[in-house]
Structures are given as C-alpha cells and as structure tokens.
Amino acid sequence: MTNQASSDLRLVSVWHGDDTDRSLHFSLYNTGPVPVALSTLHMNGGFWLPPAAMVRGARREYALSNYTVLAPESAMILGPDEVWTFSIADLNARPFRSGDGPLAAYVVADDGATHPVAVQPLARSLDVGRLDAVAPRRRPDGKVTRDGAQTIAVIPFPNLTTVSVAPLSEPGPVFVLQTEVPGMDALAIRVDDMAARFGHTEGPVFAPPGDTASRNLVVRKGADPRLGKEGYRLTFAADNVILDACGPDGFRHGLITLAQTVIGARLDGLRYGLPVGGTITDVPRFGWRGLHLDVARTFYTVDEIMALADLAAWLKLNVLHLHLNDDEGWRIGVDGYPEIAAVAAWRGHDLPIPPLLGSGAAPYGGVYDDHDIDRLHAYCTIIGITILPEIDIPGHGHAALTALPRLREPDDTGGYTSIQGFEANALNPMLPQTLEFVTAAFKTLLDRFPGRAVHIGGDEVGPATWSGSPLARAAIASGHATGSLQARLIEPVHDMLRLNGRRTVVWEDAVHNAHLDPKDTIALVWQHPDQAHELAARGFDVVLTPGNAYYLDMAHSNDWNSTGGHWAGTVPLEKTYSFEPGHGWPADRLPHLIGVHACIWGEYMHDRRNFDDLVFPRIYAFAERAWIEPANRDYDGFLSRVFVFPTTLRTLGCAD
Ligand code: TNX
C-alpha cells in the first residue's frame, strides 16, 4: 500500500491519537544531499481534504477526492536535512488506521521536474518510536519558518511563562556563559551532552566565556528564596538571558529549559521559537518525581541505566528507583551469601532458575558490582538524581529461596502460589536464618547506596502465604494474623534503617501489615490512590504510582499487536497525562502527598522494542504532570511538544 519509491524525500504523517482529533501533522524531509526547490506537493491515498479543512504551514492548491495538492506558503528550497512541516485540521473524520493518511506522494520542483517521495504509513503519536530515523539534523531554511514560531518546546512545560517567542536565527551555539558561579561551565557541558543525545541536533547550545555566541547568559546565585532548591527564573531580552536560582538543581533545570527551547527551534521552527522577552519562573509542584526500573526481571547494563537516568534528569525527574530483586533474579550480591550472585542472579536452561520472560536458553542475568554501583551513583549525583534502591521482602522471593534452600522450613508444604505463578515464594519470617539473611541484604544496601531513602518492598503477600509452614501455622493458631507475620521481618529492617538515619519506603501493602513509624516511612501507593489520603491522615508521606496511569508496562491499547500488561487496564497516553494526583484529598492532608512515581516493570521489557513502545511517549506525559501545577495541565499543548523528544532507547545511545 505504501509508496516505497526510493527517494531522498520522505513524508511522515502523524495523528495525535485522541478520538476527537481530526487533524494530521506532516513533515516532508529532504534526507539527501541535493536541495530541492519545491513548487507543489501532491499526495493521494487514504484521506481527502474537505473544503472546510484548515491547512496550516502550507497553501491549498487543488483537491479532488483523495488527491491533494499543497504548496509552501512562500518560495522554498528544501536543503539537505531540512524539513517542511504543515498540518491539516478539521478533516471530515478521524483516521482509524495507518492507511488513513497519504499513501503516495511526489513533489513538483520549480523547474517542472517531478521528484518521488517515500511515504511512511500514518503514525499515531504512540507509534512515533517505530518511525525510521528521519529527524532533521539542522534547523529548517529560514524562509520556511520565519513567521511560524508560536511556543517553546519544553517538557515539562514551565509553570509560569510570560515569554514572547521569535525564530532562532543563529546556527551555532546560542548562549555564551557569563558567571561567577562555580561549576557552571561543567554543568553547561553536561546539559549540552544531554541536548546532543536527546535533541537529534548537532552542535552545542552553550558556548564558553569569550566565545562568539550571540546571546549572553548571565547566571546569578542567591536568588528569590521562593524558587526553593529546584526552581529557577529566566529573564529574557533579545540578546541576553538572566538565570536566577538558589543552587545546582535550579541552575541545571534552567539550563535544560534553555537547551530544550533551542532544540525545538532548531528542529521545527514552524512551531517553536526562542524566548526573546518576558520571564519563565518555574518551581516544581512535587519535590519527589520518581522513575522506577525493574532490573530484576529484565537486566539492564549500567550504561543503559545511566542513559535512562540522563533522560530522567532531562525531564527534571529526581529519583531513580532500582527494583533489585524479584522471583526471577537478584541484581546485587549479598555479603556472606555468595549463592545470591552465583545462583539467584541467573536464569537459563539447566540452571536452578529456568529461562523466564523470554530470556531463552543462554544464561541471562548478573549482578551489579561495587564498581558498577559507584559509577552509577557518581553519575546520578552529577545530574541531580537520587537512587532509591529496593530489596523486596518478604514476597517475590523465588530466586532467593532457590539459591538458599536453607531458608525454607524443612516441613513446609507450600500450598500457595503468588500472583505471578511462583509457588511458596515468600521468605519465612518464623525462621531465625531468614532475618539473618535479610539483615545482611539490607546491610549491603546501606553500605553501597548513600541516599536517604531505602525501599524494603512488602507487596503482594497474599492471605494464604505460609499456610504450609508448621511454624507459621502454630503462630496463627496462637492468634497472630498472617499479615502480622510479615512484621517480623519488616519491622526489624525498618528499625535498622532508622538507626542508620534512613527513611523506609514501602509498597502500600506493607503499611497495613506492620507497625511503621509514619515520620520515617514513605508509602508508595500503586493500588488505591483514592484512599491514600487515609495513610496521609495517619502521618505517612505518600508517593502515588497508580498502576492504571503511571505503570509504563501497561499496554497502551487492546490492539492485537500491542505489548504490555493488562491487569490495571489499558493506559493510553492521555490517561497518564490526565491522572490528577491528590484529587479528592482533604486539603489538610495534601502536605503529605510528597510526589509521584512512574514504574517500568520488567515482564515485557526483554525485547527492547517493547520497552520503546511502552515507555515512550508516556514517560513525557508523566514527567510533565510530576512538575506542573494542576491548573497548567494542557494535553493539546503537550501533544504538540512531545514530538520533539526521542522515542527509543536507541536514541538514548543504547543498542537494542
Ligand atoms: C505488580 S506493583 C507488582 C509487580 C509487577 C507489576 C506488573 C507491585 C508493587 N507489584 O510485581 O511487576 O504489578 O505491572
């Protein structure tokens, strides 16, 4: 169906994927070495241009049924790596499939010659990650874009902006640093690295002092205390910008905002420009903006984790939660228990843990050693990310119990199966050797991870757990509830963390099953966000990670070919964006709502293409809502910005 003509010109069309959206967004790329003087673009196929449709960024020349001829608004030479973007709104109907866009196209040049155009099937915003890499490397020809710029391409969008925007005119670095603040040069280089990685764009955004970039960037410390630790203010004039912040996080956030505006203006000058007047005053709504990665079920290299951390920082997230163990494997060794690194870390054919979740016959897994963790920690510190390490107890213990059979009670008859299908997979709190092991495991975490918060799991321990354990049965017969048995592990670990000055993070389940000191405990709420304010009323700090909105492993849709889980329903992009943290909470409890968290569970991530399909672009929707005030919610605006950002792990510099 698709026009596969071999051609340097490529037409990409995108529909944003909302049921009520009857507009298509087009980009015509010149991927070849020769400039093309465009006269008209001729498309035909699965849509037609009704008289009332609105064409933006192009002129309507002719339409007959599904044959549409458009022209640039003014004379245009589309040079190598340049792009012409335009859109059509108010079509008669929304598209329903990838064939409902152009299927064939060609260009007529101003000398009358026709040039073939390769046409990509119509993509939904969800599918953008699957498009061939066609991102332009240079800003479009000035003629194309001069009058178009409307907004700034920043995610999360700043909370308060009064900026006026103009097209970017300079091809090289845009800002030259002028500051006494120590460390700013290094920070600018770091943000430039992020810009290169995430912006498909060549050349730095920031120039060192004395360089010839056209705009001065004056960075000042000791600003308005209302900006807090992470906020910043940018004050724009035509040839100069002032960045005010109170410390490194604020400075980094300000530089990232500037870099994103430049990338947007370079990539798509029709939509995005650079502020030339006004101010951006930007303070995050939540102090905790977390991203979880299940490294237990899926193994990620340290470089991959660092790339993801970089993306998190680029989106102004500040907590990276590593789920280090589960039934399927452990990713950290435990001092004194070599079996964890040797056995619990691996699965494969003929190994004690069989191949699972698509990992095949070859041994799959591994642990992060001290050097890996130090490297990760050092990197995250530079980019303002705190690592939250998790060892999940007492459930999800199949790998540990396989590696350490001495942690099973000899006469335990099992008799219960976890929701993920592992029989008798919970560490038994009635055995003294269990607490010894758990203590050693958390001591290892305390030694390796300096961050204030440590996660101890506590999820999914069903009511039948330990029903085959004679010791547990005896305890239950003498009046203990099953749930309370968990407390025999959770509470000592909580005490150990407190003695070491750490805060305990638990999945919400554990709060109901153990006595935890609210002032030292953070509950990560995944199942019942509506009732989470009751935990707040008891004094717990709460972080919301609702499965039906922020679990990035849930399927986007029920399409046959979609990937991802379904237990929390399907999670289309808009659902992630529109979840309202704190909705229905009594106002006096809101101070305990300290943040939000997105989770990348590992059941479907073994194939990195699934990772791309599931994580992008929902991670952007989450990051925007983690930062902005509820009144600034703007889904349409978000959709128009999200295309500037990368959509694959590959783009982050990770091979698949
Ligand atoms: C529930 S959320 C789990 C995980 C799964 C996830 C899959 C939570 C605390 N437990 O063990 O990986 O669902 O979406």
XYZ file of C-alpha atoms and ligand atoms in Angstrom:
670
model
C 0.000 0.000 0.000
C 2.824 2.369 0.823
C 4.774 4.156 -1.817
C 8.183 2.589 -1.449
C 9.814 4.736 -4.143
C 13.449 5.079 -3.391
C 13.722 8.721 -2.732
C 15.578 11.283 -0.726
C 12.294 12.974 0.062
C 10.268 11.385 2.827
C 6.817 12.257 4.022
C 5.915 11.457 7.599
C 2.380 11.982 8.813
C 1.199 11.736 12.381
C -2.169 11.705 14.073
C -2.152 12.502 17.762
C -4.429 9.623 18.532
C -7.205 11.209 20.514
C -10.696 10.123 19.395
C -11.860 13.650 18.827
C -8.787 14.748 16.913
C -9.417 15.235 13.208
C -6.060 16.695 12.266
C -2.942 15.321 10.618
C 0.573 16.669 11.023
C 3.015 16.307 8.169
C 6.770 16.580 7.819
C 8.472 16.433 4.453
C 12.168 15.670 4.950
C 14.973 16.018 2.483
C 17.318 13.235 3.562
C 19.537 13.517 0.502
C 22.469 15.717 -0.454
C 20.707 17.880 -3.089
C 18.471 20.887 -2.322
C 15.021 20.767 -3.904
C 13.212 23.963 -4.949
C 9.668 22.991 -4.011
C 6.768 24.161 -6.058
C 3.994 21.738 -5.068
C 3.487 18.546 -3.066
C 0.993 16.032 -4.474
C -0.474 13.417 -2.161
C -3.142 10.787 -2.592
C -4.451 7.820 -0.705
C -6.441 7.363 2.454
C -7.709 10.844 3.248
C -9.166 13.775 1.440
C -9.212 17.490 2.027
C -12.728 18.838 2.525
C -13.322 22.489 1.647
C -13.697 23.471 5.294
C -10.430 21.873 6.421
C -7.803 24.196 7.862
C -4.364 23.964 6.315
C -1.526 25.434 8.361
C 2.027 25.916 7.172
C 1.042 25.246 3.559
C -1.280 26.617 0.856
C -4.094 24.589 -0.658
C -3.676 24.401 -4.434
C -6.097 21.744 -5.534
C -8.132 18.839 -4.202
C -10.127 16.137 -5.931
C -11.400 13.241 -3.886
C -8.284 11.866 -2.166
C -5.867 13.752 -4.410
C -4.499 16.828 -2.649
C -2.018 19.391 -3.898
C -0.356 21.751 -1.427
C 2.329 24.372 -1.863
C 4.698 26.028 0.580
C 3.416 29.374 1.801
C 6.344 31.109 0.162
C 9.139 30.078 -2.162
C 11.033 27.237 -0.524
C 14.275 25.467 -1.179
C 14.377 22.368 0.975
C 18.058 21.782 1.622
C 19.745 18.586 2.817
C 18.466 17.516 6.236
C 15.782 20.182 6.218
C 12.126 19.659 6.872
C 8.888 21.338 5.820
C 6.143 20.876 8.378
C 2.474 21.587 7.880
C -0.802 20.356 9.219
C -4.388 19.836 8.176
C -7.146 20.230 10.757
C -10.912 19.683 10.621
C -10.913 16.668 8.367
C -14.298 15.032 7.915
C -13.352 12.107 10.108
C -10.601 10.961 12.386
C -8.288 8.328 10.934
C -8.808 4.745 12.062
C -5.774 3.004 10.645
C -2.348 3.606 9.246
C -3.782 3.598 5.735
C -5.919 6.646 6.504
C -3.151 9.085 5.612
C -1.300 9.711 2.374
C -0.240 6.521 0.612
C 1.685 8.031 -2.281
C 3.227 11.410 -2.941
C 5.546 13.318 -5.206
C 6.905 16.790 -5.462
C 6.980 19.093 -8.451
C 10.033 21.328 -8.388
C 10.045 24.886 -9.678
C 11.655 23.712 -12.927
C 8.658 21.432 -13.508
C 10.525 18.187 -12.742
C 8.778 15.628 -10.539
C 10.584 14.013 -7.597
C 9.316 10.830 -5.937
C 8.521 10.963 -2.227
C 8.710 7.929 0.092
C 5.613 7.876 2.278
C 5.507 6.407 5.763
C 2.172 4.935 6.830
C 0.204 7.314 9.007
C 1.551 7.020 12.563
C -0.233 7.662 15.808
C 1.712 9.568 18.386
C 2.208 6.275 20.216
C 3.933 4.818 17.202
C 6.420 7.520 16.612
C 9.164 5.363 18.086
C 8.732 2.979 15.211
C 9.311 5.548 12.511
C 12.584 5.304 10.694
C 15.030 7.849 11.948
C 14.273 10.846 9.829
C 14.920 13.563 12.328
C 16.408 16.581 10.609
C 19.880 17.497 11.716
C 19.733 21.171 11.021
C 17.210 23.852 11.508
C 14.998 24.413 8.504
C 15.634 27.097 5.975
C 14.786 30.491 7.455
C 12.259 31.152 4.721
C 10.238 28.203 5.798
C 9.973 29.103 9.383
C 10.352 32.818 9.797
C 6.859 33.704 10.913
C 5.708 30.469 12.389
C 7.184 30.062 15.845
C 4.433 30.017 18.418
C 5.700 28.432 21.578
C 8.658 26.830 23.283
C 9.377 23.104 23.136
C 9.864 22.322 26.805
C 8.756 19.220 28.748
C 7.728 19.592 31.493
C 6.280 22.916 30.440
C 7.323 25.691 32.837
C 4.790 26.655 35.454
C 4.793 30.372 34.785
C 5.773 31.831 31.449
C 5.203 35.249 30.014
C 7.610 34.911 27.152
C 7.432 36.261 23.651
C 8.988 33.962 21.120
C 10.954 34.512 17.925
C 12.533 32.113 15.448
C 16.066 31.036 16.088
C 18.362 32.733 13.646
C 21.849 31.561 14.594
C 23.084 28.124 13.531
C 25.870 27.773 16.157
C 25.879 27.922 19.961
C 23.227 30.259 21.218
C 24.296 31.342 24.684
C 27.651 32.475 25.976
C 28.043 31.987 29.718
C 28.822 34.953 31.927
C 29.001 33.971 35.535
C 30.959 33.859 38.737
C 29.035 30.795 39.905
C 31.465 27.880 40.238
C 30.788 24.760 38.234
C 28.577 26.381 35.604
C 30.884 25.556 32.701
C 30.844 21.872 33.599
C 27.096 21.952 34.033
C 26.619 23.588 30.645
C 28.767 20.889 29.030
C 26.676 18.216 30.733
C 23.421 19.776 29.545
C 24.903 20.125 26.063
C 25.650 16.382 26.130
C 22.032 15.737 27.010
C 20.918 18.053 24.223
C 23.043 16.162 21.720
C 21.703 12.852 22.969
C 18.042 13.779 23.112
C 17.790 16.552 20.601
C 18.865 14.954 17.308
C 20.764 18.144 16.937
C 24.319 18.969 16.110
C 26.443 21.468 17.892
C 26.381 22.847 21.403
C 23.744 25.143 22.784
C 26.110 26.829 25.244
C 29.445 28.434 24.491
C 32.258 29.044 26.981
C 33.019 32.609 28.112
C 34.669 34.679 25.414
C 33.028 32.741 22.601
C 31.054 34.466 19.922
C 27.545 33.179 20.600
C 25.107 35.975 20.113
C 23.243 35.952 23.433
C 24.767 36.388 26.856
C 23.611 34.020 29.564
C 24.119 35.681 32.918
C 23.858 33.188 35.775
C 23.309 34.560 39.283
C 23.108 32.802 42.611
C 21.269 33.750 45.745
C 18.006 34.423 44.115
C 14.483 34.733 45.387
C 14.111 32.069 48.130
C 10.645 31.268 46.802
C 12.396 29.452 43.978
C 13.422 26.864 46.548
C 16.021 24.194 45.951
C 14.905 23.242 42.469
C 13.199 26.269 40.968
C 14.715 28.836 38.619
C 13.849 32.055 36.859
C 14.848 33.034 33.336
C 14.523 36.654 32.290
C 14.794 37.191 28.564
C 15.827 40.100 26.380
C 16.671 39.966 22.693
C 20.381 39.446 23.210
C 20.637 38.375 26.801
C 19.163 35.976 29.311
C 19.469 36.023 33.096
C 19.219 32.749 35.015
C 18.500 33.050 38.729
C 18.433 30.048 41.053
C 19.403 29.168 44.595
C 21.624 26.170 43.875
C 22.786 23.447 41.487
C 19.386 21.840 40.907
C 17.814 25.139 39.943
C 20.717 26.030 37.660
C 20.544 22.661 35.948
C 16.819 22.960 35.442
C 17.215 26.425 33.971
C 19.887 25.286 31.533
C 17.801 22.274 30.498
C 14.835 24.521 29.778
C 17.024 26.758 27.621
C 18.527 23.786 25.790
C 15.091 22.351 25.060
C 13.857 25.636 23.628
C 16.856 25.714 21.288
C 16.338 22.131 20.181
C 12.689 22.764 19.416
C 13.543 25.885 17.455
C 16.245 24.056 15.517
C 14.094 21.063 14.691
C 10.791 22.659 13.945
C 10.967 26.394 13.596
C 7.417 26.435 12.342
C 6.105 25.642 15.783
C 8.845 26.501 18.213
C 10.956 29.527 18.843
C 13.300 31.033 21.360
C 12.091 33.444 24.024
C 13.246 36.994 23.352
C 11.316 38.803 26.079
C 9.438 38.088 29.282
C 10.205 35.599 32.031
C 9.936 31.950 32.964
C 9.506 31.336 36.675
C 9.428 27.654 37.293
C 9.096 25.773 40.563
C 8.067 22.099 40.656
C 4.784 21.046 42.192
C 6.297 17.923 43.783
C 9.704 17.507 45.394
C 9.688 13.770 44.631
C 9.455 12.951 40.929
C 10.410 9.314 40.630
C 11.108 6.735 37.975
C 11.275 3.050 38.861
C 13.106 0.437 36.822
C 12.640 -3.294 37.384
C 16.185 -4.509 36.783
C 15.402 -7.862 38.414
C 13.145 -9.281 35.728
C 14.953 -7.517 32.922
C 18.674 -6.949 33.076
C 19.953 -3.537 32.025
C 23.617 -2.648 31.710
C 24.930 0.192 33.832
C 25.284 2.247 30.655
C 21.624 1.707 29.871
C 20.621 2.718 33.359
C 22.796 5.814 33.097
C 21.176 6.705 29.790
C 17.757 6.350 31.346
C 18.877 8.410 34.343
C 20.027 11.057 31.902
C 16.603 11.104 30.286
C 15.026 11.349 33.726
C 17.211 14.343 34.549
C 16.428 15.921 31.179
C 12.752 15.659 32.158
C 13.505 17.106 35.605
C 12.761 13.875 37.443
C 14.884 13.409 40.543
C 14.514 9.866 41.961
C 15.646 6.673 40.217
C 14.236 3.599 41.947
C 16.045 0.333 41.234
C 13.973 -2.772 41.970
C 16.959 -5.026 42.611
C 15.391 -8.410 43.317
C 12.344 -10.435 42.445
C 11.277 -14.010 41.889
C 13.143 -14.075 38.597
C 16.511 -12.809 39.806
C 18.734 -10.681 42.032
C 20.888 -7.854 40.779
C 23.029 -7.205 43.818
C 25.224 -9.617 45.714
C 24.736 -10.054 49.452
C 27.829 -10.092 51.652
C 28.210 -13.515 53.245
C 25.792 -15.164 50.819
C 27.745 -15.920 47.627
C 24.829 -18.035 46.379
C 22.922 -14.851 45.580
C 25.399 -13.636 42.966
C 26.192 -17.159 41.781
C 22.688 -18.620 41.596
C 19.903 -16.114 42.279
C 21.285 -13.701 39.690
C 20.986 -16.110 36.783
C 18.334 -17.903 34.840
C 18.636 -20.182 31.824
C 18.466 -23.720 30.566
C 19.580 -26.243 33.194
C 20.101 -23.534 35.788
C 18.242 -23.657 39.119
C 16.093 -20.811 37.800
C 14.781 -21.653 34.325
C 14.509 -19.227 31.428
C 11.664 -16.789 32.115
C 10.003 -13.825 30.455
C 11.504 -14.520 27.067
C 15.126 -14.805 28.151
C 15.893 -18.063 26.286
C 18.305 -20.922 26.949
C 21.526 -18.969 27.445
C 22.303 -17.767 30.972
C 20.634 -14.401 31.488
C 21.233 -12.006 34.348
C 24.079 -10.824 36.531
C 24.663 -8.566 39.498
C 25.904 -5.002 39.675
C 29.227 -4.986 41.494
C 30.634 -2.227 43.684
C 32.316 -0.559 40.750
C 29.043 -0.529 38.760
C 27.151 0.975 41.653
C 29.819 3.589 42.359
C 29.826 4.579 38.710
C 26.048 4.855 38.641
C 25.949 6.744 41.878
C 28.643 9.203 40.792
C 26.825 9.867 37.547
C 23.438 10.309 39.154
C 24.895 12.731 41.678
C 26.147 14.953 38.873
C 22.756 15.037 37.177
C 20.750 15.586 40.357
C 19.196 12.126 40.635
C 18.902 10.260 43.924
C 18.973 6.485 43.664
C 16.322 4.646 45.669
C 17.472 1.016 45.987
C 14.889 -1.667 46.741
C 15.165 -5.174 48.092
C 11.652 -6.521 48.082
C 10.800 -8.676 51.119
C 9.198 -10.962 52.166
C 7.339 -11.884 48.958
C 8.809 -12.189 45.454
C 11.442 -14.496 46.943
C 11.635 -17.400 44.485
C 15.184 -16.619 43.332
C 16.483 -16.170 46.891
C 14.837 -19.356 48.125
C 16.172 -21.278 45.145
C 19.691 -20.091 45.821
C 19.386 -20.563 49.598
C 17.222 -23.646 50.246
C 18.270 -23.474 53.891
C 15.874 -20.554 54.189
C 12.984 -22.975 53.722
C 11.448 -24.719 56.694
C 12.050 -28.451 56.121
C 8.435 -29.465 56.699
C 6.888 -26.564 54.815
C 4.319 -27.975 52.407
C 3.856 -24.735 50.458
C 0.346 -24.728 49.151
C 0.108 -21.145 47.938
C 1.106 -19.596 44.652
C 1.948 -15.938 44.047
C 0.051 -13.830 41.584
C 2.941 -14.225 39.156
C 2.763 -18.032 39.453
C 5.609 -18.847 41.844
C 4.800 -21.455 44.409
C 5.716 -20.828 48.056
C 7.837 -17.807 47.177
C 7.818 -15.783 50.407
C 10.720 -15.679 52.845
C 9.553 -17.274 56.059
C 9.574 -14.784 58.952
C 9.386 -17.590 61.515
C 12.911 -18.832 60.793
C 15.794 -17.049 62.516
C 18.026 -17.608 59.484
C 15.611 -15.546 57.364
C 16.130 -12.447 59.470
C 19.885 -13.039 59.385
C 19.826 -13.118 55.594
C 17.532 -10.129 55.304
C 19.723 -8.146 57.693
C 22.798 -8.974 55.611
C 20.972 -7.954 52.434
C 19.993 -4.555 53.818
C 23.415 -4.032 55.322
C 24.775 -4.482 51.804
C 22.333 -1.860 50.538
C 23.257 0.572 53.287
C 26.946 0.122 52.511
C 26.533 0.640 48.782
C 23.808 3.273 48.448
C 24.193 6.526 50.353
C 20.761 8.008 49.544
C 18.468 8.810 52.455
C 15.594 6.514 51.436
C 15.717 2.718 51.143
C 12.841 0.631 49.805
C 12.004 -2.645 51.501
C 9.176 -3.861 49.268
C 6.347 -5.517 51.166
C 3.965 -6.041 48.250
C 1.801 -8.928 47.173
C 1.957 -11.261 50.142
C -1.406 -12.995 49.803
C -3.569 -14.254 52.667
C -2.593 -17.913 52.090
C 1.127 -17.197 52.353
C 2.961 -19.510 54.783
C -0.124 -21.688 55.133
C 2.099 -24.761 54.623
C 4.641 -23.729 57.248
C 4.221 -25.563 60.558
C 5.878 -22.706 62.441
C 3.619 -20.123 60.829
C 0.545 -22.236 61.406
C 1.411 -22.509 65.072
C 1.799 -18.746 65.330
C -1.527 -18.198 63.568
C -3.202 -20.746 65.857
C -1.977 -18.755 68.817
C -3.723 -15.657 67.497
C -1.379 -13.961 65.015
C -2.850 -12.778 61.738
C -0.998 -13.930 58.610
C -0.329 -10.321 57.703
C 1.261 -9.643 61.029
C 3.834 -12.377 60.450
C 5.440 -10.149 57.844
C 6.043 -7.607 60.536
C 8.653 -9.941 61.994
C 10.844 -9.069 59.024
C 9.628 -5.632 58.036
C 9.847 -4.081 61.488
C 13.440 -5.064 62.320
C 14.582 -3.834 58.911
C 12.682 -0.587 59.463
C 14.457 -0.185 62.811
C 17.807 -0.919 61.233
C 17.215 1.729 58.590
C 16.150 4.257 61.210
C 19.228 3.608 63.291
C 21.253 4.392 60.205
C 19.406 7.641 59.603
C 17.462 6.360 56.613
C 13.803 6.635 55.718
C 11.906 3.471 54.859
C 9.947 3.277 51.622
C 7.356 0.526 51.256
C 4.724 -0.504 48.769
C 1.405 0.488 50.319
C 0.590 -3.128 51.232
C 3.222 -3.157 53.983
C 1.741 -0.199 55.850
C -1.264 -2.334 56.649
C 0.774 -5.302 57.792
C 3.447 -3.872 60.063
C 3.912 -1.081 62.583
C 5.999 1.513 60.862
C 6.810 4.899 62.288
C 4.966 7.297 59.976
C 7.523 10.035 60.287
C 10.243 7.735 58.946
C 8.139 5.982 56.313
C 7.073 6.790 52.775
C 4.238 4.740 51.288
C 4.375 4.113 47.561
C 0.726 3.749 46.604
C 0.055 1.706 43.472
C -3.399 0.219 44.017
C -5.570 2.655 45.901
C -4.629 6.252 45.140
C -8.130 7.411 46.109
C -7.732 6.107 49.626
C -4.135 7.161 50.011
C -5.174 10.249 51.941
C -6.090 7.908 54.800
C -2.430 6.985 55.051
C -1.643 10.691 54.998
C -4.076 11.167 57.869
C -2.064 8.616 59.832
C 1.023 10.726 59.230
C 2.671 8.835 56.375
C 4.226 10.660 53.480
C 2.700 9.321 50.288
C 4.043 8.951 46.766
C 1.455 7.987 44.153
C 2.233 5.471 41.441
C -1.191 4.318 40.259
C -0.944 1.198 38.131
C -3.732 2.398 35.856
C -1.939 5.618 34.931
C 1.764 5.544 35.838
C 2.733 1.923 35.187
C 4.611 2.225 31.957
C 4.477 -1.549 31.483
C 0.699 -1.491 30.957
C -0.473 -1.814 27.350
C -1.491 1.368 25.572
C -4.451 -0.306 23.950
C -6.140 -3.614 23.254
C -4.800 -3.811 19.720
C -3.788 -7.347 18.882
C -0.236 -6.298 18.220
C 0.191 -4.129 21.261
C 2.534 -5.218 24.020
C 2.341 -4.755 27.771
C 0.297 -5.883 30.734
C -3.417 -5.564 31.280
C -4.037 -6.121 34.961
C -4.538 -2.405 35.580
C -6.395 -1.883 32.299
C -5.007 -0.247 29.214
C -3.226 3.040 29.696
C -3.407 5.311 26.679
C -1.161 8.347 26.718
C -3.944 10.640 27.750
C -4.690 8.557 30.827
C -1.160 9.037 32.057
C -1.422 12.748 31.376
C -4.809 13.298 32.909
C -4.441 11.425 36.201
C -4.882 14.023 38.940
C -2.614 13.360 41.915
C -4.373 14.490 45.063
C -7.823 14.551 43.520
C -10.397 14.116 46.277
C -7.865 14.575 49.063
C -8.899 16.774 52.003
C -6.729 19.884 51.767
C -5.139 19.414 55.184
C -3.702 16.053 54.107
C -2.126 17.293 50.885
C 1.182 18.273 52.530
C 1.797 14.527 52.946
C 1.456 13.972 49.200
C 5.133 14.441 48.501
C 5.348 13.117 44.994
C 4.611 10.824 42.114
C 6.428 7.898 40.603
C 6.299 6.058 37.265
C 7.148 2.356 37.156
C 8.855 0.400 34.403
C 8.191 -3.189 35.442
C 10.138 -5.850 33.590
C 7.749 -8.560 32.468
C 7.528 -7.276 28.887
C 10.822 -5.471 28.527
C 13.167 -8.239 27.478
C 12.691 -7.099 23.905
C 13.918 -3.519 23.895
C 11.413 -2.625 21.190
C 8.697 -3.324 23.713
C 10.487 -1.011 26.099
C 10.400 1.730 23.494
C 6.766 1.169 22.637
C 5.675 1.133 26.255
C 7.856 3.741 27.883
C 7.651 6.366 25.161
C 5.962 8.764 24.951
C 4.168 8.128 28.248
C 7.271 8.985 30.237
C 6.951 12.537 28.916
C 3.332 12.786 29.980
C 4.258 11.561 33.441
C 7.212 13.919 33.762
C 5.113 16.909 32.765
C 2.425 16.112 35.321
C 5.034 15.439 38.011
C 6.275 19.007 37.628
C 3.430 21.290 36.621
C 0.682 22.743 38.754
C -2.723 21.180 38.016
C -4.062 24.414 36.519
C -1.335 24.308 33.861
C -2.468 20.972 32.508
C -2.654 21.241 28.717
C -2.849 17.959 26.855
C -3.061 19.511 23.396
C -0.046 21.649 24.092
C 1.784 18.603 25.395
C 0.986 16.649 22.224
C 2.303 19.405 20.065
C 5.601 19.426 22.002
C 6.173 15.732 22.552
C 7.320 15.043 19.005
C 10.485 16.995 19.596
C 11.677 14.354 22.053
C 13.249 10.950 21.395
C 11.112 7.868 21.320
C 13.525 4.987 21.609
C 16.147 3.689 23.993
C 18.336 3.544 20.911
C 18.123 7.284 20.668
C 19.493 7.397 24.174
C 22.635 5.764 22.921
C 21.716 2.180 23.801
C 21.933 -0.609 21.282
C 18.995 -2.966 21.216
C 2.541 -5.528 40.386
S 3.236 -3.035 41.793
C 3.736 -5.711 41.055
C 4.910 -6.154 40.304
C 4.593 -6.436 38.870
C 3.666 -5.367 38.336
C 3.380 -5.517 36.879
C 3.855 -4.028 42.718
C 4.285 -3.490 43.966
N 3.956 -5.327 42.347
O 5.474 -7.285 40.934
O 5.761 -6.462 38.150
O 2.470 -5.434 39.048
O 2.644 -4.449 36.386
